[in-house]
Tab-separated table of C-alpha atoms in Angstrom:
chain	number	residue	atom	x	y	z
A	16	UNK	CA	11.106	-8.810	-9.372
A	17	UNK	CA	7.272	-8.348	-9.765
A	18	UNK	CA	4.396	-9.471	-7.535
A	19	UNK	CA	1.425	-11.313	-8.320
A	20	UNK	CA	-1.729	-9.230	-7.572
A	21	UNK	CA	-2.483	-11.746	-4.943
A	22	UNK	CA	0.029	-10.824	-2.694
A	23	UNK	CA	-1.352	-7.649	-1.722
A	24	UNK	CA	-3.210	-9.110	0.583
A	25	UNK	CA	-0.801	-9.941	3.016
A	26	UNK	CA	0.674	-8.454	6.475
A	27	UNK	CA	3.432	-9.065	8.247
A	28	UNK	CA	4.251	-8.939	11.978
A	29	UNK	CA	7.951	-8.639	13.123
A	30	UNK	CA	8.649	-9.003	16.702
A	31	UNK	CA	11.842	-9.860	19.278
A	32	UNK	CA	10.177	-13.313	20.344
A	33	UNK	CA	12.436	-15.991	19.836
A	34	UNK	CA	9.455	-18.553	19.043
A	35	UNK	CA	10.366	-18.781	15.634
A	36	UNK	CA	13.819	-19.530	15.199
A	37	UNK	CA	16.270	-16.574	12.989
A	38	UNK	CA	17.334	-20.130	10.615
A	39	UNK	CA	13.638	-19.692	9.704
A	40	UNK	CA	12.936	-16.253	9.927
A	41	UNK	CA	9.156	-15.906	9.118
A	42	UNK	CA	6.172	-18.078	9.284
A	43	UNK	CA	2.710	-17.962	7.912
A	44	UNK	CA	-0.334	-18.213	9.706
A	45	UNK	CA	-3.736	-18.687	8.389
A	46	UNK	CA	-5.721	-17.667	11.892
A	47	UNK	CA	-5.060	-16.524	15.295
A	48	UNK	CA	-6.306	-19.900	16.558
A	49	UNK	CA	-3.582	-21.090	13.745
A	50	UNK	CA	-0.989	-19.432	16.103
A	51	UNK	CA	-1.794	-20.134	19.073
A	52	UNK	CA	-1.876	-24.158	18.021
A	53	UNK	CA	1.817	-23.507	17.284
A	54	UNK	CA	2.702	-22.251	20.664
A	55	UNK	CA	1.969	-18.326	20.460
A	56	UNK	CA	0.430	-17.091	23.649
A	57	UNK	CA	-1.723	-13.818	24.242
A	58	UNK	CA	0.940	-12.488	26.469
A	59	UNK	CA	3.355	-12.313	23.076
A	60	UNK	CA	3.035	-9.030	21.618
A	61	UNK	CA	3.032	-10.412	18.168
A	62	UNK	CA	-0.179	-12.865	19.224
A	63	UNK	CA	-1.707	-9.230	20.627
A	64	UNK	CA	-1.053	-7.373	17.254
A	65	UNK	CA	-2.246	-10.832	15.644
A	66	UNK	CA	-5.533	-10.864	17.585
A	67	UNK	CA	-6.162	-7.339	15.969
A	68	UNK	CA	-5.013	-7.937	12.863
A	69	UNK	CA	-7.422	-11.197	12.601
A	70	UNK	CA	-10.647	-9.443	14.168
A	71	UNK	CA	-10.983	-6.777	11.067
A	72	UNK	CA	-14.081	-7.409	8.844
A	73	UNK	CA	-13.225	-7.993	6.498
A	74	UNK	CA	-10.740	-10.542	7.461
A	75	UNK	CA	-7.680	-10.926	6.165
A	76	UNK	CA	-6.812	-14.525	4.855
A	77	UNK	CA	-3.322	-14.293	6.021
A	78	UNK	CA	-0.513	-13.166	8.097
A	79	UNK	CA	3.561	-13.461	7.710
A	80	UNK	CA	5.028	-13.389	11.530
A	81	UNK	CA	8.973	-12.706	11.809
A	82	UNK	CA	11.728	-12.843	13.955
A	83	UNK	CA	13.835	-9.817	15.242
A	84	UNK	CA	16.987	-11.195	16.455
A	85	UNK	CA	17.522	-8.333	18.844
A	86	UNK	CA	19.417	-10.115	21.326
A	87	UNK	CA	22.238	-10.476	18.925
A	88	UNK	CA	21.797	-6.761	18.116
A	89	UNK	CA	19.666	-6.788	14.562
A	90	UNK	CA	18.112	-3.643	14.425
A	91	UNK	CA	14.261	-2.914	13.411
A	92	UNK	CA	15.025	-1.846	9.594
A	93	UNK	CA	17.301	-4.770	9.806
A	94	UNK	CA	14.908	-7.482	10.425
A	95	UNK	CA	12.442	-6.171	8.253
A	96	UNK	CA	14.737	-6.438	5.274
A	97	UNK	CA	15.864	-9.993	6.103
A	98	UNK	CA	11.904	-10.579	6.442
A	99	UNK	CA	11.525	-9.458	3.142
A	100	UNK	CA	14.680	-11.476	1.588
A	101	UNK	CA	13.049	-14.769	3.925
A	102	UNK	CA	9.540	-14.147	2.149
A	103	UNK	CA	8.261	-12.105	-0.955
A	104	UNK	CA	4.721	-12.878	-0.126
A	105	UNK	CA	3.502	-9.691	2.374
A	106	UNK	CA	2.668	-6.394	0.886
A	107	UNK	CA	2.184	-4.393	4.311
A	108	UNK	CA	4.685	-4.825	8.066
A	109	UNK	CA	4.136	-3.768	11.762
A	110	UNK	CA	7.427	-3.415	14.124
A	111	UNK	CA	5.509	-4.345	17.575
A	112	UNK	CA	6.716	-1.753	20.223
A	113	UNK	CA	9.214	0.109	17.939
A	114	UNK	CA	10.341	3.120	19.204
A	115	UNK	CA	10.573	6.425	17.259
A	116	UNK	CA	13.626	5.740	15.995
A	117	UNK	CA	13.044	2.611	14.723
A	118	UNK	CA	9.886	3.413	13.140
A	119	UNK	CA	11.816	6.281	11.185
A	120	UNK	CA	14.530	3.434	10.446
A	121	UNK	CA	12.016	0.915	9.385
A	122	UNK	CA	9.941	3.763	7.034
A	123	UNK	CA	13.408	4.701	5.157
A	124	UNK	CA	13.922	0.770	4.761
A	125	UNK	CA	10.414	0.320	3.430
A	126	UNK	CA	10.421	3.699	0.995
A	127	UNK	CA	13.343	1.418	-1.007
A	128	UNK	CA	12.293	-1.785	-0.467
A	129	UNK	CA	11.573	-4.352	-3.546
A	130	UNK	CA	8.977	-5.420	-4.127
A	131	UNK	CA	7.239	-2.648	-3.490
A	132	UNK	CA	5.685	-2.677	0.415
A	133	UNK	CA	4.244	-0.094	2.694
A	134	UNK	CA	4.527	0.191	6.710
A	135	UNK	CA	2.182	1.135	9.397
A	136	UNK	CA	3.188	1.970	13.005
A	137	UNK	CA	1.404	3.183	16.152
A	138	UNK	CA	2.396	6.407	18.157
A	139	UNK	CA	1.119	7.632	21.065
A	140	UNK	CA	3.810	10.683	21.478
A	141	UNK	CA	2.377	14.128	21.730
A	142	UNK	CA	1.454	15.679	18.646
A	143	UNK	CA	3.968	18.786	19.008
A	144	UNK	CA	6.893	19.866	17.100
A	145	UNK	CA	9.660	16.809	16.384
A	146	UNK	CA	7.195	14.157	16.965
A	147	UNK	CA	7.677	10.842	14.404
A	148	UNK	CA	4.959	12.065	12.243
A	149	UNK	CA	6.358	15.478	11.893
A	150	UNK	CA	9.825	13.410	10.848
A	151	UNK	CA	8.383	11.559	8.191
A	152	UNK	CA	5.787	14.112	6.796
A	153	UNK	CA	9.118	16.269	6.075
A	154	UNK	CA	10.752	13.196	4.772
A	155	UNK	CA	7.611	12.936	2.193
A	156	UNK	CA	7.828	9.026	2.802
A	157	UNK	CA	4.805	8.046	0.497
A	158	UNK	CA	4.583	4.187	2.029
A	159	UNK	CA	4.538	4.717	5.284
A	160	UNK	CA	0.877	4.946	7.434
A	161	UNK	CA	1.345	6.296	10.987
A	162	UNK	CA	-1.830	6.439	13.462
A	163	UNK	CA	-1.696	8.265	16.649
A	164	UNK	CA	-2.887	5.941	19.754
A	165	UNK	CA	-2.786	4.939	23.347
A	166	UNK	CA	-4.380	1.738	21.968
A	167	UNK	CA	-1.646	-1.012	21.840
A	168	UNK	CA	-1.044	-1.851	18.070
A	169	UNK	CA	-3.285	0.145	16.586
A	170	UNK	CA	-2.346	0.687	13.124
A	171	UNK	CA	-2.440	-3.481	13.009
A	172	UNK	CA	-6.422	-2.713	12.302
A	173	UNK	CA	-5.413	-0.664	9.580
A	174	UNK	CA	-3.541	-2.965	7.858
A	175	UNK	CA	-5.609	-5.760	8.701
A	176	UNK	CA	-8.897	-3.803	6.845
A	177	UNK	CA	-6.639	-3.178	4.357
A	178	UNK	CA	-5.471	-6.486	3.450
A	179	UNK	CA	-8.671	-8.288	4.175
A	180	UNK	CA	-10.684	-5.721	1.803
A	181	UNK	CA	-7.986	-6.633	-0.970
A	182	UNK	CA	-9.693	-8.945	-2.548
A	183	UNK	CA	-9.044	-7.865	-6.227
A	184	UNK	CA	-12.634	-8.534	-7.285
A	185	UNK	CA	-15.013	-6.642	-9.349
A	186	UNK	CA	-15.244	-3.030	-7.460
A	187	UNK	CA	-13.486	-4.168	-4.998
A	188	UNK	CA	-11.108	-0.496	-4.457
A	189	UNK	CA	-11.483	0.936	-1.179
A	190	UNK	CA	-10.102	3.809	1.299
A	191	UNK	CA	-9.029	3.277	4.565
A	192	UNK	CA	-11.235	6.660	5.479
A	193	UNK	CA	-14.105	6.265	7.815
A	194	UNK	CA	-13.540	2.659	8.354
A	195	UNK	CA	-14.059	1.170	11.770
A	196	UNK	CA	-11.140	-0.646	13.885
A	197	UNK	CA	-12.025	-3.656	16.141
A	198	UNK	CA	-10.744	-3.807	18.692
A	199	UNK	CA	-9.342	-0.061	18.896
A	200	UNK	CA	-10.632	2.303	21.700
A	201	UNK	CA	-11.482	5.796	19.800
A	202	UNK	CA	-8.947	8.589	20.650
A	203	UNK	CA	-10.403	11.504	22.672
A	204	UNK	CA	-8.758	14.268	20.904
A	205	UNK	CA	-9.577	17.943	21.052
A	206	UNK	CA	-10.616	19.568	17.631
A	207	UNK	CA	-7.262	20.893	17.889
A	208	UNK	CA	-5.108	17.885	18.252
A	209	UNK	CA	-7.493	16.806	15.329
A	210	UNK	CA	-6.689	19.234	13.203
A	211	UNK	CA	-2.496	18.967	14.196
A	212	UNK	CA	-2.912	15.080	13.318
A	213	UNK	CA	-4.274	15.896	9.636
A	214	UNK	CA	-1.789	18.813	9.249
A	215	UNK	CA	0.959	16.059	9.640
A	216	UNK	CA	-0.483	13.351	7.292
A	217	UNK	CA	-1.100	11.628	10.152
A	218	UNK	CA	-4.118	9.205	11.089
A	219	UNK	CA	-6.248	8.890	14.477
A	220	UNK	CA	-9.534	6.720	15.603
A	221	UNK	CA	-12.105	8.845	16.968
A	222	UNK	CA	-15.671	9.489	17.679
A	223	UNK	CA	-17.582	11.188	15.213
A	224	UNK	CA	-20.729	12.670	17.251
A	225	UNK	CA	-22.534	10.037	19.439
A	226	UNK	CA	-23.188	7.552	16.655
A	227	UNK	CA	-19.304	6.778	14.795
A	228	UNK	CA	-16.252	6.030	15.510
A	229	UNK	CA	-14.084	5.708	12.456
A	230	UNK	CA	-10.519	6.239	11.200
A	231	UNK	CA	-9.339	9.241	9.871
A	232	UNK	CA	-7.961	10.052	7.014
A	233	UNK	CA	-6.240	7.250	5.646
A	234	UNK	CA	-3.092	8.785	4.133
A	235	UNK	CA	0.659	8.197	4.063
A	236	UNK	CA	3.271	10.649	5.565
A	237	UNK	CA	3.458	12.260	2.031
A	238	UNK	CA	-0.142	13.311	2.044
A	239	UNK	CA	-1.151	10.766	-0.407
A	240	UNK	CA	-3.985	8.702	0.088
A	241	UNK	CA	-2.864	4.447	1.079
A	242	UNK	CA	-5.772	3.240	-1.544
A	243	UNK	CA	-3.321	5.389	-4.251
A	244	UNK	CA	0.020	3.694	-2.918
A	245	UNK	CA	-1.760	0.658	-3.027
A	246	UNK	CA	-3.508	0.426	-6.525
A	247	UNK	CA	-0.689	1.950	-8.641
A	248	UNK	CA	1.606	-0.901	-6.289
A	249	UNK	CA	-0.472	-3.259	-8.075
A	250	UNK	CA	-1.047	-2.177	-11.508
A	251	UNK	CA	2.874	-1.624	-11.874
A	252	UNK	CA	3.472	-5.336	-10.881
A	253	UNK	CA	0.481	-6.559	-13.019
A	254	UNK	CA	1.726	-4.608	-16.238
A	255	UNK	CA	5.452	-5.881	-15.463
A	256	UNK	CA	3.894	-9.602	-15.115
A	257	UNK	CA	1.764	-8.870	-18.653
A	258	UNK	CA	4.572	-7.604	-20.566
A	259	UNK	CA	6.955	-11.129	-19.131
A	260	UNK	CA	4.064	-13.380	-20.113
A	261	UNK	CA	3.703	-11.840	-23.666
A	262	UNK	CA	7.753	-12.514	-24.228
A	263	UNK	CA	7.525	-15.863	-22.895
A	264	UNK	CA	4.542	-17.633	-23.953
A	265	UNK	CA	5.115	-15.965	-27.227
A	266	UNK	CA	7.676	-18.237	-29.660
A	267	UNK	CA	8.906	-14.831	-31.110
A	268	UNK	CA	7.547	-11.556	-31.101
A	269	UNK	CA	9.017	-9.654	-33.786
A	270	UNK	CA	10.214	-6.216	-34.112
A	271	UNK	CA	7.365	-4.752	-35.868
A	272	UNK	CA	4.485	-3.076	-35.493
A	273	UNK	CA	2.324	-5.821	-35.236
A	274	UNK	CA	4.879	-7.038	-32.858
A	275	UNK	CA	4.827	-4.225	-30.789
A	276	UNK	CA	0.968	-4.242	-30.668
A	277	UNK	CA	0.998	-7.570	-29.054
A	278	UNK	CA	2.952	-6.311	-26.348
A	279	UNK	CA	0.526	-2.872	-26.024
A	280	UNK	CA	-2.288	-5.675	-26.203
A	281	UNK	CA	-0.731	-7.765	-23.345
A	282	UNK	CA	-0.554	-4.577	-21.048
A	283	UNK	CA	-3.746	-3.271	-21.861
A	284	UNK	CA	-5.591	-6.598	-20.804
A	285	UNK	CA	-3.583	-5.700	-17.056
A	286	UNK	CA	-4.897	-2.765	-17.098
A	287	UNK	CA	-8.689	-3.927	-17.223
A	288	UNK	CA	-8.206	-5.689	-14.165
A	289	UNK	CA	-8.154	-1.813	-12.390
A	290	UNK	CA	-10.859	-0.803	-14.119
A	291	UNK	CA	-12.784	-3.914	-12.785
A	292	UNK	CA	-11.557	-2.955	-9.528
A	293	UNK	CA	-12.444	0.700	-9.483
A	294	UNK	CA	-9.080	1.845	-9.172
A	295	UNK	CA	-8.981	4.065	-12.562
A	296	UNK	CA	-11.750	5.211	-14.227
A	297	UNK	CA	-12.655	7.457	-17.260
A	298	UNK	CA	-11.646	11.155	-17.024
A	299	UNK	CA	-9.784	14.181	-18.423
A	300	UNK	CA	-5.977	13.873	-18.966
A	301	UNK	CA	-4.822	16.877	-17.096
A	302	UNK	CA	-0.717	16.186	-17.269
A	303	UNK	CA	1.519	16.573	-19.597
A	304	UNK	CA	1.223	15.350	-23.316
A	305	UNK	CA	2.313	12.095	-23.948
A	306	UNK	CA	2.757	11.293	-27.761
A	307	UNK	CA	-0.276	11.891	-28.858
A	308	UNK	CA	-2.312	12.284	-25.533
A	309	UNK	CA	-2.555	16.163	-24.882
A	310	UNK	CA	-3.551	17.863	-21.916
A	311	UNK	CA	-7.379	18.129	-22.073
A	312	UNK	CA	-8.273	14.902	-24.165
A	313	UNK	CA	-10.411	12.207	-22.626
A	314	UNK	CA	-9.193	8.875	-21.382
A	315	UNK	CA	-12.406	7.045	-22.268
A	316	UNK	CA	-10.830	3.819	-20.487
A	317	UNK	CA	-8.993	5.404	-18.223
A	318	UNK	CA	-6.113	4.588	-19.332
A	319	UNK	CA	-3.893	4.430	-22.688
A	320	UNK	CA	-0.835	2.548	-23.736
A	321	UNK	CA	1.224	4.067	-26.087
A	322	UNK	CA	4.533	3.442	-27.961
A	323	UNK	CA	7.021	5.130	-30.207
A	324	UNK	CA	7.609	3.957	-33.828
A	325	UNK	CA	9.536	1.196	-34.764
A	326	UNK	CA	10.366	2.976	-37.834
A	327	UNK	CA	11.990	5.257	-35.365
A	328	UNK	CA	14.481	3.123	-33.662
A	329	UNK	CA	17.991	3.273	-34.369
A	330	UNK	CA	20.141	0.258	-35.754
A	331	UNK	CA	21.870	-0.065	-32.268
A	332	UNK	CA	18.314	-0.151	-30.956
A	333	UNK	CA	17.406	-2.930	-33.097
A	334	UNK	CA	20.734	-4.822	-32.908
A	335	UNK	CA	19.561	-5.053	-29.042
A	336	UNK	CA	16.192	-6.111	-29.937
A	337	UNK	CA	14.720	-3.621	-27.530
A	338	UNK	CA	10.984	-2.358	-27.388
A	339	UNK	CA	10.245	1.270	-27.777
A	340	UNK	CA	9.552	3.030	-25.269
A	341	UNK	CA	6.051	2.308	-23.919
A	342	UNK	CA	3.700	4.977	-21.636
A	343	UNK	CA	0.622	3.981	-19.641
A	344	UNK	CA	-1.069	7.480	-18.644
A	345	UNK	CA	-3.534	6.291	-16.338
A	346	UNK	CA	-6.400	8.415	-14.415
A	347	UNK	CA	-7.140	7.419	-11.202
A	348	UNK	CA	-11.140	6.892	-9.893
A	349	UNK	CA	-10.311	8.716	-6.987
A	350	UNK	CA	-12.518	8.945	-3.613
A	351	UNK	CA	-14.519	11.272	-2.660
A	352	UNK	CA	-14.004	11.967	1.609
A	353	UNK	CA	-15.427	15.430	2.315
A	354	UNK	CA	-18.623	16.815	1.792
A	355	UNK	CA	-19.627	20.543	1.712
A	356	UNK	CA	-23.863	21.112	1.960
A	357	UNK	CA	-25.308	24.041	1.754
A	358	UNK	CA	-28.571	24.341	2.887
A	359	UNK	CA	-30.757	27.029	1.337
A	360	UNK	CA	-34.268	28.019	3.413
A	361	UNK	CA	-37.090	30.138	1.915
A	362	UNK	CA	-39.773	31.271	4.214
């Protein structure tokens, strides 16, 4: 099931409160006051997390809140899965007050979830061998973002910024590195602790000199940057939507080179959205050859849409009315997050 691009700016908070009936499972709110009008109180952990979520700048426009039926033995991962079944609109999720074991289980569930999703968690466990950050790094999970913090629900700030900043408009691409987390107290970590967190592909909000309070480093447990996961998820969803729309809107797409060109054009149109956002950009292809694309070739648009020839299809493939394999090599725009400045003095 494909998502529309509009659903990549909505977060989910899951908790054990009974304010949302299990029969409903989720409710959607557009503000903190909207939640409070619905009976949520500041003492509720979901409300405390939502306060952080809606406090970020840019401010996210929607939040899904889900119920975890812990009283009847439901696990955290089962709750997340149930929330996904009840609502496909959200992209990022957070489970309030999850233990290390629950974090690991939810991370595994989100890793395999459809539509594609990402998971944010907070831990204040000591940064030592065997903690949850190391566990998830060793599993190479690319859909889990962990933040070390003594502020409850600190990672919700990163999730809130991510959802608020993802407008989908021109030049809207962003990273999570070096962002301000409203409502989160910077951690006083030593250089050794900061290095260890980075080694574990974790994140921490801390002071940089007397002026800056910044989030570092914007990484998922696997070491890949959050923005790369998000941008590729959006691109994939848009390509799927573009291809399906082409099949649905056309009276018929003939199994000819001209017909195939219609599909390739529909996919190219979707790729252009990623170019406009600033997620992909022109660059040199350094991957393995794909059809006519060779290592060292320049992707002048940041992407190509290639397909095998209709003439090379087997009779069985023609009888099944399937298109030849289509390939979309893309060049991510990347981001500069580290700078080394050499100052040379001559007297």
